[in-house]
Short mmCIF file of C-alpha atoms in Angstrom, two decimals:
data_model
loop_
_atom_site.label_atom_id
_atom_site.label_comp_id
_atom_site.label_asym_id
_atom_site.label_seq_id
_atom_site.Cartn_x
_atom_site.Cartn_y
_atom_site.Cartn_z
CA UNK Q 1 0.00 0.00 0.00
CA UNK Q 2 1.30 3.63 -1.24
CA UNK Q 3 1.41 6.35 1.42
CA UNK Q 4 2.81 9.73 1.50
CA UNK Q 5 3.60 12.14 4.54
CA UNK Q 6 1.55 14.93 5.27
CA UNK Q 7 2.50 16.98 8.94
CA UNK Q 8 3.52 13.79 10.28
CA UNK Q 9 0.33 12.04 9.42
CA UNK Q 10 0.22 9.29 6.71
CA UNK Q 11 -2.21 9.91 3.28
CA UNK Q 12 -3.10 6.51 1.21
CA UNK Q 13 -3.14 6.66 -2.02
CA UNK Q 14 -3.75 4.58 -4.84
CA UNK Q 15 -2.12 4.40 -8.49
CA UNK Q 16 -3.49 2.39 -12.09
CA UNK Q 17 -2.63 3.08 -15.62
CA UNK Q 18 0.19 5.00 -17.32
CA UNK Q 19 0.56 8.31 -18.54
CA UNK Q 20 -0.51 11.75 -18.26
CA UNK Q 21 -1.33 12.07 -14.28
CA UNK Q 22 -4.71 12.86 -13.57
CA UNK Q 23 -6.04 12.78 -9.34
CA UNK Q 24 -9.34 12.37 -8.86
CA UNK Q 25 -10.56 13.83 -5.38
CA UNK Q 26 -13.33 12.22 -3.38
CA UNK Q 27 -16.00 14.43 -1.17
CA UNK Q 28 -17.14 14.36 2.27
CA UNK Q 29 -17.67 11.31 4.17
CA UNK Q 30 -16.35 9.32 1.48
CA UNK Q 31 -12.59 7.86 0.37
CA UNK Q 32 -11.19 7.07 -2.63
CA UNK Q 33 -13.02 4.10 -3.00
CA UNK Q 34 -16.27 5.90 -4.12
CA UNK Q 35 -14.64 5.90 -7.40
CA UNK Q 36 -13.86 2.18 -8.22
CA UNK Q 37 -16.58 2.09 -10.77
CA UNK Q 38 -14.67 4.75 -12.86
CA UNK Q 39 -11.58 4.54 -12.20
CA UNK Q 40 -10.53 1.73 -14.82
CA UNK Q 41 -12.29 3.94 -17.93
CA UNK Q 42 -9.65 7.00 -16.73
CA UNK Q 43 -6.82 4.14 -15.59
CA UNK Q 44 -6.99 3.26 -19.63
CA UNK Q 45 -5.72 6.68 -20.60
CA UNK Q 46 -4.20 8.17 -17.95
CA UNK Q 47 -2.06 7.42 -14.44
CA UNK Q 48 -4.78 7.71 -12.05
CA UNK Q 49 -3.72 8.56 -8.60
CA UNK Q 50 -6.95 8.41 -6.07
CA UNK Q 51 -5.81 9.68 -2.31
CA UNK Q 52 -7.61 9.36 0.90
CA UNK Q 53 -7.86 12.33 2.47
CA UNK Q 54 -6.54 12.34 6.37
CA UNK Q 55 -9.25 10.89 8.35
CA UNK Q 56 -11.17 9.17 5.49
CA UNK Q 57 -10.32 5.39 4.10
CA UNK Q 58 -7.33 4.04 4.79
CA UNK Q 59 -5.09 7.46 5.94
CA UNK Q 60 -4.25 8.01 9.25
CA UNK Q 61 -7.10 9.32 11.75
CA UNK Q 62 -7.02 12.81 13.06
CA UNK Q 63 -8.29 14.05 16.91
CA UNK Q 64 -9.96 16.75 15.06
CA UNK Q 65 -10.40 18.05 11.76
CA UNK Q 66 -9.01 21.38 10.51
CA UNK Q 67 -12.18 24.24 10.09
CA UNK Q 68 -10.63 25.28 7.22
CA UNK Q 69 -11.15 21.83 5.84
CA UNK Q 70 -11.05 21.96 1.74
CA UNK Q 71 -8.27 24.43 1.82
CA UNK Q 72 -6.52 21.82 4.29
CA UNK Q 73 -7.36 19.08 1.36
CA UNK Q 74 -6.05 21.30 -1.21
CA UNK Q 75 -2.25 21.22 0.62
CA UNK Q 76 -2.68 17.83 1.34
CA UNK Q 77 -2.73 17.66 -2.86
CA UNK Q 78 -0.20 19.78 -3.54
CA UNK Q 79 2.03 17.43 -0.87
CA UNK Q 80 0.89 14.21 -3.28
CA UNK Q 81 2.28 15.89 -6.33
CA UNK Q 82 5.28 16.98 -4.46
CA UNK Q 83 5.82 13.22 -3.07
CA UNK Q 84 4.80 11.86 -6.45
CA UNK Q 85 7.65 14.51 -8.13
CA UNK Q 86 4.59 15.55 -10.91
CA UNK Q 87 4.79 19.01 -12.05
CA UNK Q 88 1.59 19.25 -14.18
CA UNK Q 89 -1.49 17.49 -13.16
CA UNK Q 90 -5.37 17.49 -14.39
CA UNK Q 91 -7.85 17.70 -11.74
CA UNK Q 92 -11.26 15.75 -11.01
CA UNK Q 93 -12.97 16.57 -7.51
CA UNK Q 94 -16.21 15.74 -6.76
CA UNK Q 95 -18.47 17.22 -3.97
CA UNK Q 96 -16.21 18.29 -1.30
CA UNK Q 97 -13.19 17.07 -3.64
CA UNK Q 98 -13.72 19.61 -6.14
CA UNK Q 99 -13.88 22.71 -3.77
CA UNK Q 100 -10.30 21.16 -2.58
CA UNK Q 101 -9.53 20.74 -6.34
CA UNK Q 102 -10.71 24.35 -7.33
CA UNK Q 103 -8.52 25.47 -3.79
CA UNK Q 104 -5.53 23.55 -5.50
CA UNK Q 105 -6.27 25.46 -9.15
CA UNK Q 106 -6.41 28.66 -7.13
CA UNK Q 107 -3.40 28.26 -4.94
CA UNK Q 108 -0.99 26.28 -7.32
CA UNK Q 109 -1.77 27.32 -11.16
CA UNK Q 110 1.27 25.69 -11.94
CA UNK Q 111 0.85 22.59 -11.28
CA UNK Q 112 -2.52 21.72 -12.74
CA UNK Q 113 -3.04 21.89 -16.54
CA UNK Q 114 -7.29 21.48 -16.30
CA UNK Q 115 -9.87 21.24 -13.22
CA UNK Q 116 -13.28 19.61 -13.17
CA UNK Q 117 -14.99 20.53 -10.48
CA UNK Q 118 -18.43 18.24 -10.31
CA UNK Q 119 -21.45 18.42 -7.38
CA UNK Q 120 -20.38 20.75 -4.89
CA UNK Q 121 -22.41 23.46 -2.62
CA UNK Q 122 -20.56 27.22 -4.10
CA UNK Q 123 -18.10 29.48 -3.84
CA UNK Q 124 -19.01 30.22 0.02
CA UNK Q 125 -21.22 28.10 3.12
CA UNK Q 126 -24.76 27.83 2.03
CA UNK Q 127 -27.07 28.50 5.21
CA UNK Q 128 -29.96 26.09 3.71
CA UNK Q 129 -27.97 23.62 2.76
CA UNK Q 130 -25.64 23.68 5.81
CA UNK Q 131 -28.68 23.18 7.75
CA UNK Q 132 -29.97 20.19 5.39
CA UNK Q 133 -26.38 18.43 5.74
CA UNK Q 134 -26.79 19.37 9.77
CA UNK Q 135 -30.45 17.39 9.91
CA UNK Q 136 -29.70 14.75 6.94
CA UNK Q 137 -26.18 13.55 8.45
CA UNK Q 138 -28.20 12.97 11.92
CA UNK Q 139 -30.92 10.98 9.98
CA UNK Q 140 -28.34 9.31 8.04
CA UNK Q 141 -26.74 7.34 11.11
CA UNK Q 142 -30.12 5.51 11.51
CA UNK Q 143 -30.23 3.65 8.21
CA UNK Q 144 -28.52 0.53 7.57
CA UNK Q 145 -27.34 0.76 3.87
CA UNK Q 146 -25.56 3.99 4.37
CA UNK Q 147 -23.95 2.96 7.89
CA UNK Q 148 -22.67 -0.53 6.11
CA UNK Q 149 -21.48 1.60 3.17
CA UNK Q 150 -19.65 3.69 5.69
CA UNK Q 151 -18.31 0.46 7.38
CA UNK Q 152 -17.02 -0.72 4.31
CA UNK Q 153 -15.18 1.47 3.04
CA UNK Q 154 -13.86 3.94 6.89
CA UNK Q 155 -13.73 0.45 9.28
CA UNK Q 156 -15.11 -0.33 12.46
CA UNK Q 157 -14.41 3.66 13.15
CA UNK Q 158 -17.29 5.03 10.74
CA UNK Q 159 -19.13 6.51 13.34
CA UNK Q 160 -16.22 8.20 14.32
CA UNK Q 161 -14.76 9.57 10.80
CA UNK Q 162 -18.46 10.19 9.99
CA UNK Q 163 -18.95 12.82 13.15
CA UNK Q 164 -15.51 14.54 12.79
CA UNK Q 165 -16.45 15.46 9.05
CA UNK Q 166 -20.06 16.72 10.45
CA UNK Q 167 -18.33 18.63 12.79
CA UNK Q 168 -16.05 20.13 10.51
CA UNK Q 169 -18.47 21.36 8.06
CA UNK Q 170 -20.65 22.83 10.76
CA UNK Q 171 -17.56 24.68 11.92
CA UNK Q 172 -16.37 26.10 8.55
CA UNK Q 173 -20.31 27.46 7.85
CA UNK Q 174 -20.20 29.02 11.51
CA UNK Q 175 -16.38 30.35 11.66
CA UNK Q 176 -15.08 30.37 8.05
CA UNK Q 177 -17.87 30.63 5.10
CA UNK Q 178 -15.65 31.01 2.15
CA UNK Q 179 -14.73 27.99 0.56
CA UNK Q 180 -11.43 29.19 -1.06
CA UNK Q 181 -8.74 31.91 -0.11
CA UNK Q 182 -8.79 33.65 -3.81
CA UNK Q 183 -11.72 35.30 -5.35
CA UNK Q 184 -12.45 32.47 -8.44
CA UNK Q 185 -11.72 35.31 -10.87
CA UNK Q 186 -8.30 34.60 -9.99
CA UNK Q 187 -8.49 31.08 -11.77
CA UNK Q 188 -5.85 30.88 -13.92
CA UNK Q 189 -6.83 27.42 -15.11
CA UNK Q 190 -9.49 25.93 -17.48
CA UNK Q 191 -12.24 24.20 -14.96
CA UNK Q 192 -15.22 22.49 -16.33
CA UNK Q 193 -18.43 22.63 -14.11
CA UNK Q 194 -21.05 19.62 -13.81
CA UNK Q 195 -23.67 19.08 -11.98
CA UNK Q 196 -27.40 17.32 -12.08
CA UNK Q 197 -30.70 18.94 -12.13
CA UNK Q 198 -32.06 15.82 -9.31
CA UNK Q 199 -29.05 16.01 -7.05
CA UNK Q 200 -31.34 16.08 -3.65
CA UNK Q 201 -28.41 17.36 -1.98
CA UNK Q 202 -28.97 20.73 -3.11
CA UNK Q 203 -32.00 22.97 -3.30
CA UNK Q 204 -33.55 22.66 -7.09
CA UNK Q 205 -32.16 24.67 -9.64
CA UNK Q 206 -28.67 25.04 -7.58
CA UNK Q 207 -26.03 24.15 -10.09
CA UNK Q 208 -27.57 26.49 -13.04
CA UNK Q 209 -27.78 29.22 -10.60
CA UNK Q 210 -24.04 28.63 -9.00
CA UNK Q 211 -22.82 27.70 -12.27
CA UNK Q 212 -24.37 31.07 -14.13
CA UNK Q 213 -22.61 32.96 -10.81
CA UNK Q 214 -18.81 31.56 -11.53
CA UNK Q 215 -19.02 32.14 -15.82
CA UNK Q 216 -19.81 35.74 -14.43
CA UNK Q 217 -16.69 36.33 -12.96
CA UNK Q 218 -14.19 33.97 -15.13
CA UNK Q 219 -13.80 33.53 -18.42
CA UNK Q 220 -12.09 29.92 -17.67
CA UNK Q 221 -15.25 28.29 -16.89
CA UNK Q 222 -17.38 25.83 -19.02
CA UNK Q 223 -20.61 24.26 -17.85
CA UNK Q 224 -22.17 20.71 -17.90
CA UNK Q 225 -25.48 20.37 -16.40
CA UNK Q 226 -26.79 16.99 -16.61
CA UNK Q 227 -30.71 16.51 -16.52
CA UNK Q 228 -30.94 13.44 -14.65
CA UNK Q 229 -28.82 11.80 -11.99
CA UNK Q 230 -28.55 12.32 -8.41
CA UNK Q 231 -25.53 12.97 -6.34
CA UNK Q 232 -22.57 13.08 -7.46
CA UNK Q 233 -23.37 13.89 -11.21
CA UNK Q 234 -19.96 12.20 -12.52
CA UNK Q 235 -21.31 8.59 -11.07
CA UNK Q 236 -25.04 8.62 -11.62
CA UNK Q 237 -23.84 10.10 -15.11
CA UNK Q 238 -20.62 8.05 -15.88
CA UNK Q 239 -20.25 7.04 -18.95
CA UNK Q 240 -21.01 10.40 -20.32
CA UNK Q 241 -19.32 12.02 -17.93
CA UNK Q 242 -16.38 10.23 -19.26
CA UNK Q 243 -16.69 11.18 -22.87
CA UNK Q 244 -17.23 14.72 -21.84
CA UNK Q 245 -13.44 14.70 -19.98
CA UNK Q 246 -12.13 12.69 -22.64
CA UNK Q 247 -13.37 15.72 -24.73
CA UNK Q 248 -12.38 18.34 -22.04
CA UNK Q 249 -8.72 17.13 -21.33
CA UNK Q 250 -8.19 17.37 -25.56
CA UNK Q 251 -7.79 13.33 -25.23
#
């Protein structure tokens, strides 16, 4: 198993295919395994390089989690591609992964070539939908399929990984807000957007509207808005989300 060091903690990370380096960035509550399904369509063009992020999967666990928790992410990235020596990189994050991938776009425009950025709540802490991830993540711990998927792929210490995430969401709504530390009219980097019209994680109509907000202020912004497919869009969507990175990345 493949780890790398990050402030004395260990990441995991996983590696298939050859080529081109392309990290794919898993959201909240989840691990790298979320993407096993696609991962061998990517792994047949490109060196795929999935981490964990610290708490989540198979990395080390932490006490607590940093507030500032996708900017945290975003560094833990940049410390993959320094372990892995890669100087240019193309981006997938979904959910929470691609406000850590957009941080990483932001922060280090020289070492990623294009960003996708699929499924994920803004450019700042939403109030509703803090308050629907504060009352869904308490109903979630009650049903079975969701606790076993969190068993499977976190351990015996779900419970555990699954509360210190809560907690650090709830934190960065109440004590940070902003998602990244550079206005995204700073992106230096082409970034395609995708999201689904039925993602019930979001109020209806949120990726159109979020998605009409960041083409306002950059120009390096295109948009993918799927009409069917619940959360995130690049799984319930896969095989065309697929063809439209194929088509994205220029091959």
């Amino acid at each position: 198993m493949s780890y790398f060091i990050y402030r004395d903690k260990k990441v995991y990370y996983e590696e298939s295919g050859a080529g081109v380096p392309l990290i794919i960035l898993h959201g909240n509550t989840s691990c790298g395994k979320m993407f096993d399904p696609i991962v061998p369509k990517f792994a047949a063009n490109y060196r795929v390089i999935v981490p964990d992020f610290l708490g989540n999967g198979r990395s080390d666990r932490l006490d607590k989690w940093p507030t500032d928790l996708w900017f945290d992410w975003a560094n833990q990235v940049k410390a993959l591609c320094d372990h892995l020596e890669l100087n240019k990189v193309k981006l997938i994050g979904s959910s929470g992964g691609a406000l850590a991938a957009i941080n990483v776009a932001l922060e280090y425009p020289e070492l990623v070539e294009f960003i996708i950025a699929d499924s994920f709540m803004g450019l700042s802490a939403d109030a509703v939908i803090t308050e629907q991830i504060r009352n869904g993540r308490a109903q979630a711990k009650i049903f079975d399929g969701f606790t076993d998927y969190l068993k499977t792929i976190h351990g015996d210490d779900w419970e555990q990984v699954f509360d210190a995430d809560t907690d650090a969401v709830l934190r960065h709504a109440e004590q940070v807000g902003n998602f990244f530390h550079k206005p995204i009219d700073d992106l230096k980097v082409p970034m395609l957007l995708t999201g689904s019209c039925e993602d019930d994680m979001f109020p209806r109509g949120h990726c159109v509207k979020l998605f009409d907000e960041i083409c306002s202020k950059t120009g390096m912004a295109e948009v993918h808005v799927f009409e069917h497919g619940g959360h995130p869009a690049m799984l319930s969507n896969m095989d065309e989300f697929f063809d439209l990175c194929i088509e994205f990345f220029g091959g």
